[in-house]
Every structure is written in C-alpha cells, then in structure tokens.
GROMACS .gro file of C-alpha atoms in nm:
model
  289
    1MET     CA    1  -0.009   0.005  -0.005
    2SER     CA    2   0.141   0.323  -0.103
    3ASP     CA    3   0.200   0.586   0.179
    4LYS     CA    4   0.130   0.873  -0.049
    5ILE     CA    5  -0.219   1.067  -0.044
    6PRO     CA    6  -0.410   1.031  -0.362
    7GLU     CA    7  -0.425   1.334  -0.580
    8GLY     CA    8  -0.798   1.364  -0.551
    9ASN     CA    9  -0.793   1.329  -0.151
   10ARG     CA   10  -0.511   1.602  -0.136
   11SER     CA   11  -0.715   1.855  -0.330
   12ALA     CA   12  -1.023   1.800  -0.121
   13ARG     CA   13  -0.807   1.802   0.210
   14GLU     CA   14  -0.648   2.149   0.076
   15ARG     CA   15  -0.982   2.310  -0.024
   16LEU     CA   16  -1.112   2.216   0.330
   17ALA     CA   17  -0.804   2.367   0.498
   18GLN     CA   18  -0.822   2.682   0.299
   19GLN     CA   19  -1.205   2.720   0.403
   20ARG     CA   20  -1.116   2.676   0.772
   21GLU     CA   21  -0.857   2.919   0.748
   22ARG     CA   22  -1.103   3.176   0.579
   23GLU     CA   23  -1.353   3.118   0.858
   24LYS     CA   24  -1.096   3.181   1.116
   25GLY     CA   25  -1.019   3.492   0.952
   26ARG     CA   26  -1.386   3.609   0.938
   27GLU     CA   27  -1.421   3.487   1.296
   28LYS     CA   28  -1.135   3.698   1.402
   29ARG     CA   29  -1.258   4.007   1.220
   30ARG     CA   30  -1.597   3.953   1.394
   31ARG     CA   31  -1.462   3.958   1.715
   32THR     CA   32  -1.247   4.245   1.660
   33LEU     CA   33  -1.550   4.450   1.545
   34ILE     CA   34  -1.756   4.334   1.861
   35VAL     CA   35  -1.485   4.446   2.087
   36ALA     CA   36  -1.445   4.786   1.896
   37SER     CA   37  -1.811   4.843   1.915
   38ALA     CA   38  -1.831   4.769   2.270
   39VAL     CA   39  -1.544   5.014   2.348
   40VAL     CA   40  -1.709   5.291   2.138
   41GLY     CA   41  -2.043   5.220   2.328
   42VAL     CA   42  -1.868   5.239   2.662
   43LEU     CA   43  -1.716   5.578   2.556
   44ALA     CA   44  -2.035   5.717   2.440
   45LEU     CA   45  -2.215   5.616   2.748
   46ALA     CA   46  -1.934   5.781   2.960
   47ALA     CA   47  -1.969   6.098   2.746
   48VAL     CA   48  -2.342   6.094   2.814
   49VAL     CA   49  -2.309   6.040   3.177
   50GLY     CA   50  -2.048   6.307   3.207
   51LEU     CA   51  -2.283   6.547   3.016
   52ILE     CA   52  -2.569   6.473   3.240
   53ALA     CA   53  -2.364   6.494   3.557
   54ALA     CA   54  -2.218   6.819   3.455
   55ASN     CA   55  -2.559   6.977   3.357
   56ALA     CA   56  -2.707   6.846   3.690
   57GLY     CA   57  -2.459   7.044   3.877
   58LYS     CA   58  -2.529   7.360   3.700
   59ASP     CA   59  -2.773   7.648   3.833
   60ASP     CA   60  -3.085   7.584   3.629
   61GLY     CA   61  -3.187   7.938   3.704
   62GLY     CA   62  -2.919   8.103   3.477
   63ASP     CA   63  -2.758   8.423   3.553
   64THR     CA   64  -3.038   8.642   3.578
   65ALA     CA   65  -3.238   8.475   3.851
   66SER     CA   66  -3.107   8.686   4.127
   67GLY     CA   67  -3.283   8.966   4.341
   68PRO     CA   68  -3.626   8.956   4.490
   69ALA     CA   69  -3.894   8.734   4.346
   70VAL     CA   70  -4.145   8.960   4.148
   71ALA     CA   71  -4.464   8.783   4.128
   72PRO     CA   72  -4.661   8.831   3.804
   73SER     CA   73  -4.990   9.072   3.840
   74GLY     CA   74  -5.284   8.861   3.947
   75ALA     CA   75  -5.070   8.542   4.086
   76ILE     CA   76  -5.247   8.411   4.408
   77GLY     CA   77  -5.188   8.142   4.674
   78GLU     CA   78  -4.896   8.092   4.895
   79ASP     CA   79  -4.588   8.296   4.794
   80ALA     CA   80  -4.811   8.416   4.507
   81LEU     CA   81  -4.692   8.117   4.295
   82THR     CA   82  -5.007   8.015   4.118
   83LEU     CA   83  -5.145   8.143   3.795
   84PRO     CA   84  -5.516   8.122   3.804
   85VAL     CA   85  -5.738   8.053   3.528
   86GLY     CA   86  -6.134   8.023   3.545
   87ALA     CA   87  -6.386   8.132   3.792
   88ALA     CA   88  -6.259   8.196   4.148
   89ASP     CA   89  -6.536   8.056   4.301
   90ALA     CA   90  -6.568   7.698   4.083
   91PRO     CA   91  -6.655   7.429   4.299
   92SER     CA   92  -6.337   7.211   4.217
   93THR     CA   93  -5.973   7.302   4.164
   94LEU     CA   94  -5.769   7.160   3.892
   95THR     CA   95  -5.382   7.205   3.989
   96ILE     CA   96  -5.144   7.163   3.714
   97TRP     CA   97  -4.757   7.170   3.744
   98GLU     CA   98  -4.584   7.206   3.405
   99ASP     CA   99  -4.235   7.283   3.226
  100PHE     CA  100  -4.250   7.436   2.901
  101ARG     CA  101  -3.973   7.204   2.771
  102CYS     CA  102  -4.132   6.904   2.899
  103PRO     CA  103  -4.249   6.694   2.596
  104VAL     CA  104  -4.518   6.517   2.823
  105CYS     CA  105  -4.652   6.816   2.927
  106ALA     CA  106  -4.709   6.915   2.560
  107GLN     CA  107  -4.888   6.581   2.516
  108PHE     CA  108  -5.112   6.638   2.793
  109GLU     CA  109  -5.207   6.981   2.679
  110THR     CA  110  -5.274   6.851   2.330
  111ALA     CA  111  -5.488   6.579   2.473
  112PHE     CA  112  -5.678   6.776   2.749
  113LYS     CA  113  -5.659   7.161   2.639
  114ASP     CA  114  -6.009   7.184   2.508
  115THR     CA  115  -6.160   6.975   2.793
  116ILE     CA  116  -5.996   7.180   3.049
  117THR     CA  117  -6.096   7.522   2.871
  118GLU     CA  118  -6.445   7.380   2.865
  119LEU     CA  119  -6.456   7.287   3.238
  120ALA     CA  120  -6.309   7.622   3.323
  121ASP     CA  121  -6.534   7.820   3.098
  122ASP     CA  122  -6.845   7.643   3.247
  123GLY     CA  123  -6.764   7.714   3.594
  124GLN     CA  124  -6.680   7.378   3.683
  125VAL     CA  125  -6.304   7.410   3.780
  126LYS     CA  126  -6.077   7.679   3.856
  127VAL     CA  127  -5.737   7.584   3.709
  128GLU     CA  128  -5.410   7.670   3.894
  129TYR     CA  129  -5.101   7.652   3.707
  130HIS     CA  130  -4.770   7.620   3.861
  131LEU     CA  131  -4.441   7.640   3.668
  132ALA     CA  132  -4.123   7.418   3.708
  133THR     CA  133  -3.785   7.407   3.531
  134ILE     CA  134  -3.676   7.046   3.571
  135ILE     CA  135  -3.561   6.999   3.199
  136ASP     CA  136  -3.320   7.279   3.241
  137GLY     CA  137  -3.170   7.093   3.540
  138ASN     CA  138  -3.167   6.758   3.356
  139LEU     CA  139  -3.038   6.862   3.003
  140GLY     CA  140  -2.875   7.184   3.071
  141GLY     CA  141  -2.992   7.523   2.903
  142THR     CA  142  -3.234   7.784   3.032
  143GLY     CA  143  -3.545   7.726   2.799
  144SER     CA  144  -3.769   7.607   3.085
  145LEU     CA  145  -3.663   7.924   3.270
  146ARG     CA  146  -3.681   8.170   2.988
  147ALA     CA  147  -4.016   8.038   2.886
  148ALA     CA  148  -4.178   8.037   3.241
  149ASN     CA  149  -4.057   8.419   3.256
  150ALA     CA  150  -4.210   8.502   2.948
  151ALA     CA  151  -4.548   8.322   3.050
  152ALA     CA  152  -4.536   8.518   3.379
  153CYS     CA  153  -4.487   8.844   3.162
  154ALA     CA  154  -4.788   8.735   2.971
  155GLN     CA  155  -4.963   8.704   3.291
  156ASP     CA  156  -4.882   9.071   3.352
  157ALA     CA  157  -5.055   9.150   3.058
  158GLY     CA  158  -5.385   8.929   3.116
  159LYS     CA  159  -5.251   8.699   2.820
  160PHE     CA  160  -5.123   8.400   3.037
  161ALA     CA  161  -5.367   8.128   2.925
  162ALA     CA  162  -5.331   8.221   2.535
  163TYR     CA  163  -4.946   8.247   2.548
  164HIS     CA  164  -4.936   7.923   2.752
  165ASP     CA  165  -5.110   7.725   2.484
  166VAL     CA  166  -4.888   7.896   2.217
  167LEU     CA  167  -4.568   7.790   2.391
  168PHE     CA  168  -4.687   7.420   2.421
  169ALA     CA  169  -4.793   7.424   2.050
  170ASN     CA  170  -4.473   7.533   1.937
  171GLN     CA  171  -4.250   7.335   2.165
  172PRO     CA  172  -3.915   7.248   2.030
  173PRO     CA  173  -3.769   6.893   2.077
  174GLU     CA  174  -3.661   6.814   2.432
  175PRO     CA  175  -3.287   6.842   2.380
  176ASP     CA  176  -3.330   7.170   2.163
  177ASP     CA  177  -3.296   7.466   2.394
  178ALA     CA  178  -3.470   7.720   2.147
  179TYR     CA  179  -3.682   7.858   2.432
  180GLY     CA  180  -3.361   7.977   2.593
  181LYS     CA  181  -3.352   8.258   2.331
  182ASN     CA  182  -3.573   8.564   2.421
  183SER     CA  183  -3.592   8.655   2.070
  184ARG     CA  184  -3.794   8.312   1.999
  185LEU     CA  185  -4.036   8.365   2.288
  186ILE     CA  186  -4.105   8.743   2.166
  187GLU     CA  187  -4.158   8.604   1.832
  188LEU     CA  188  -4.431   8.357   1.959
  189ALA     CA  189  -4.583   8.647   2.138
  190GLY     CA  190  -4.691   8.767   1.810
  191GLU     CA  191  -4.939   8.478   1.794
  192VAL     CA  192  -5.145   8.623   2.086
  193GLU     CA  193  -5.346   8.949   1.987
  194GLY     CA  194  -5.214   9.243   2.190
  195LEU     CA  195  -4.914   9.068   2.381
  196ASP     CA  196  -4.615   9.176   2.171
  197THR     CA  197  -4.574   9.537   2.331
  198PRO     CA  198  -4.251   9.725   2.446
  199GLY     CA  199  -4.371   9.640   2.801
  200PHE     CA  200  -4.377   9.262   2.735
  201ARG     CA  201  -4.058   9.258   2.553
  202SER     CA  202  -3.892   9.451   2.837
  203CYS     CA  203  -4.036   9.216   3.093
  204VAL     CA  204  -3.891   8.918   2.876
  205GLU     CA  205  -3.554   9.063   2.808
  206ASP     CA  206  -3.489   9.178   3.159
  207GLY     CA  207  -3.588   8.841   3.324
  208GLU     CA  208  -3.831   9.050   3.537
  209HIS     CA  209  -3.979   8.713   3.692
  210ASP     CA  210  -3.689   8.494   3.694
  211SER     CA  211  -3.630   8.479   4.078
  212TRP     CA  212  -4.015   8.412   4.104
  213VAL     CA  213  -3.979   8.137   3.855
  214LYS     CA  214  -3.703   7.969   4.061
  215LYS     CA  215  -3.900   8.025   4.389
  216SER     CA  216  -4.181   7.819   4.201
  217ASP     CA  217  -3.946   7.547   4.096
  218THR     CA  218  -3.807   7.503   4.458
  219ALA     CA  219  -4.171   7.470   4.559
  220PHE     CA  220  -4.203   7.181   4.302
  221ARG     CA  221  -3.905   7.021   4.410
  222GLU     CA  222  -3.990   7.045   4.785
  223GLY     CA  223  -4.357   6.926   4.726
  224GLY     CA  224  -4.251   6.580   4.677
  225PHE     CA  225  -4.397   6.568   4.320
  226GLN     CA  226  -4.251   6.294   4.077
  227GLY     CA  227  -4.227   6.474   3.761
  228THR     CA  228  -4.423   6.701   3.503
  229PRO     CA  229  -4.702   6.720   3.453
  230THR     CA  230  -4.844   6.686   3.782
  231VAL     CA  231  -5.215   6.712   3.783
  232LEU     CA  232  -5.432   6.731   4.084
  233LEU     CA  233  -5.815   6.752   4.123
  234ASN     CA  234  -5.905   6.891   4.446
  235GLY     CA  235  -5.560   6.773   4.565
  236GLU     CA  236  -5.572   6.413   4.443
  237SER     CA  237  -5.345   6.302   4.170
  238VAL     CA  238  -5.537   6.221   3.853
  239PHE     CA  239  -5.242   6.184   3.590
  240PRO     CA  240  -5.191   5.937   3.474
  241SER     CA  241  -5.472   5.767   3.637
  242LYS     CA  242  -5.710   5.806   3.925
  243GLY     CA  243  -5.738   5.490   4.140
  244ASP     CA  244  -5.777   5.213   3.856
  245GLU     CA  245  -5.877   5.444   3.582
  246GLN     CA  246  -5.664   5.592   3.329
  247ILE     CA  247  -5.726   5.986   3.263
  248SER     CA  248  -5.911   6.081   2.954
  249PRO     CA  249  -6.118   6.365   2.846
  250GLU     CA  250  -6.433   6.172   2.931
  251ASN     CA  251  -6.301   6.049   3.268
  252LEU     CA  252  -6.173   6.399   3.367
  253LYS     CA  253  -6.526   6.523   3.296
  254LYS     CA  254  -6.665   6.233   3.490
  255TRP     CA  255  -6.461   6.282   3.787
  256VAL     CA  256  -6.538   6.657   3.791
  257ALA     CA  257  -6.901   6.612   3.779
  258ALA     CA  258  -6.881   6.366   4.063
  259ALA     CA  259  -6.682   6.613   4.282
  260ASN     CA  260  -6.920   6.895   4.188
  261LYS     CA  261  -7.253   6.686   4.241
  262GLY     CA  262  -7.501   6.928   4.417
  263LYS     CA  263  -7.291   7.234   4.388
  264LYS     CA  264  -7.325   7.538   4.180
  265PRO     CA  265  -7.104   7.638   3.889
  266GLY     CA  266  -6.873   7.927   3.965
  267THR     CA  267  -6.930   8.270   3.814
  268ALA     CA  268  -6.666   8.499   3.969
  269THR     CA  269  -6.363   8.641   3.774
  270PRO     CA  270  -6.053   8.505   3.890
  271SER     CA  271  -5.869   8.823   3.881
  272ALA     CA  272  -5.922   9.179   3.717
  273LEU     CA  273  -5.656   9.069   3.453
  274ALA     CA  274  -5.855   8.767   3.324
  275ASP     CA  275  -5.961   8.959   2.998
  276GLY     CA  276  -5.637   9.180   2.993
  277SER     CA  277  -5.852   9.485   3.052
  278SER     CA  278  -5.680   9.583   3.361
  279ALA     CA  279  -5.328   9.488   3.285
  280PRO     CA  280  -5.062   9.741   3.421
  281ALA     CA  281  -4.887   9.929   3.159
  282ASP     CA  282  -4.530   9.835   3.327
  283PRO     CA  283  -4.486   9.486   3.436
  284SER     CA  284  -4.229   9.606   3.686
  285SER     CA  285  -4.522   9.742   3.888
  286ALA     CA  286  -4.598   9.377   3.994
  287PRO     CA  287  -4.612   9.319   4.361
  288ALA     CA  288  -4.300   9.138   4.500
  289SER     CA  289  -4.363   8.834   4.713
   0.00000   0.00000   0.00000
C-alpha cells in the first residue's frame, strides 16, 4: 500500500483547510468588530453620563435669577406662586404643574386643552397653573426658565392662558434649547393678539420674573412631586390615572362632575386681569412676594 495521499484526496483536504482558514479569518474580524463596538459604546455612555452629571450641577436658573422674587400680576396663593384661570368660586380646583420644555406636558396639553378650557369656561373648575424648570436641570440650558418668565410676563398682560397654549403648541424637541432665546419667545408672542408690546418685550428681556420662577421650581421640588406634568383634582392626583381608571377627557369630565355633584358652577372672575382689561402698563409694577 502506498503511503502517498491520492491526488484527489489531497485536493479535497487542501480546499477544506483553506476554507477553515477563511472562516478563522472571518471570526477574528467579527470578534475585533464586536470589541471595537463595545469600546465605542462604553465611551459614548461615559460621555453622556458626564454630560448629564455636568448639567445636573449647573444652576438651572441662569445668571438673571437674582434679587427679590417679583410675582406676576394676578398671581395668587402661598408666596403668589399660582397663576389662576377660570372662575375663582368654581366648586373644584384643577392644579397643574408644568415645564414648557417637557414633552409629556405638551402631549397632555394637546389631549386635554379643550376639555380643561370647557370645564373652566363652564365654571366647573378653576385651574391653578404652577411652573417648574426640571428640564433645564436635567439637560442643561435655560429654555424652561426663559419660557416660564415669558409666561409670567404674559400674565402681567392678562394673556397667560393664550400664551401658555402657544408655547406648548410650538414646543421644540426636548434637547433643543430654542426657548432659551428671548427672541424666539417674543416672536411667539406675536401669535397672541395684543401681547407683543414694549412692556412685554422689556419684561422678557430683563428676566423680570426669573427669581419668581426659581421660587416656583423650588416649591415643586420640595412638594414631593414625581415629575411634570403633575395634575391634581381637589388635591388628588389624576395623572396618569385616578385609582384604577386612566385619565381621558371623558374620565376627567366624569371625575369633575362627581366632585361637583349638588354644587353650583362658579361665576366670579379669577382676577381683574382675566381678560387683559386691567393689565398694568409697566410689568415692573407687579408686587414682590
């Protein structure tokens, strides 16, 4: 018997060996790619964590939030931190904490704005708005603060509700700090009839209510709330649910009707500024809290 490998078998073995070498090469390249991708992912995660940590340490109020807290005209409640909409003697109170950079707040407003307006117009609820700036603290920037100050300036002019709706309707993507620019906030004021005045512009550009906004945000953080929006009906949380029922326009109306059973609708104007007829010409005349 010959000790030589037949030519046909040698060719087959050589092809098999070559195939195995190619497979080893592919496997090596695959592992290298996986390791490289993992390293890139770790570096990217570290960069994001570093960015969040750096922003979390920043003063979310910006440089203009100093001095006494000047409350906007018509603000009510403890430390004048509440912006009221609707009849002051309505039988139920809907309390809403919002951040103008908060995307869930914008979704809430899109879904419930008409329902809340209807309930307020019918004297079923008085709405008490409170402003927070948590997105500035989480992502950096000053858009939450600047927009809240501008909304307070709109309150001085008796235009808060309309401007509030415009801000949420035009909300930029969450990471985009477009509302950090006073020019953008003034531009949007043009969508509210009679709001874009020299007094409003001065109030926005001077940060007239920045310290008041920071005081409101402090109240939010110390209130033990979980996030924005926070929505309370007569002090009970109703967002995203009340008991085992999810919030919806229909359920909100049902809950209000149940709370108001046997009670008369409100008719009193919440403040002399409700229709803008008594707005002060100079926002700086608003009382300090």
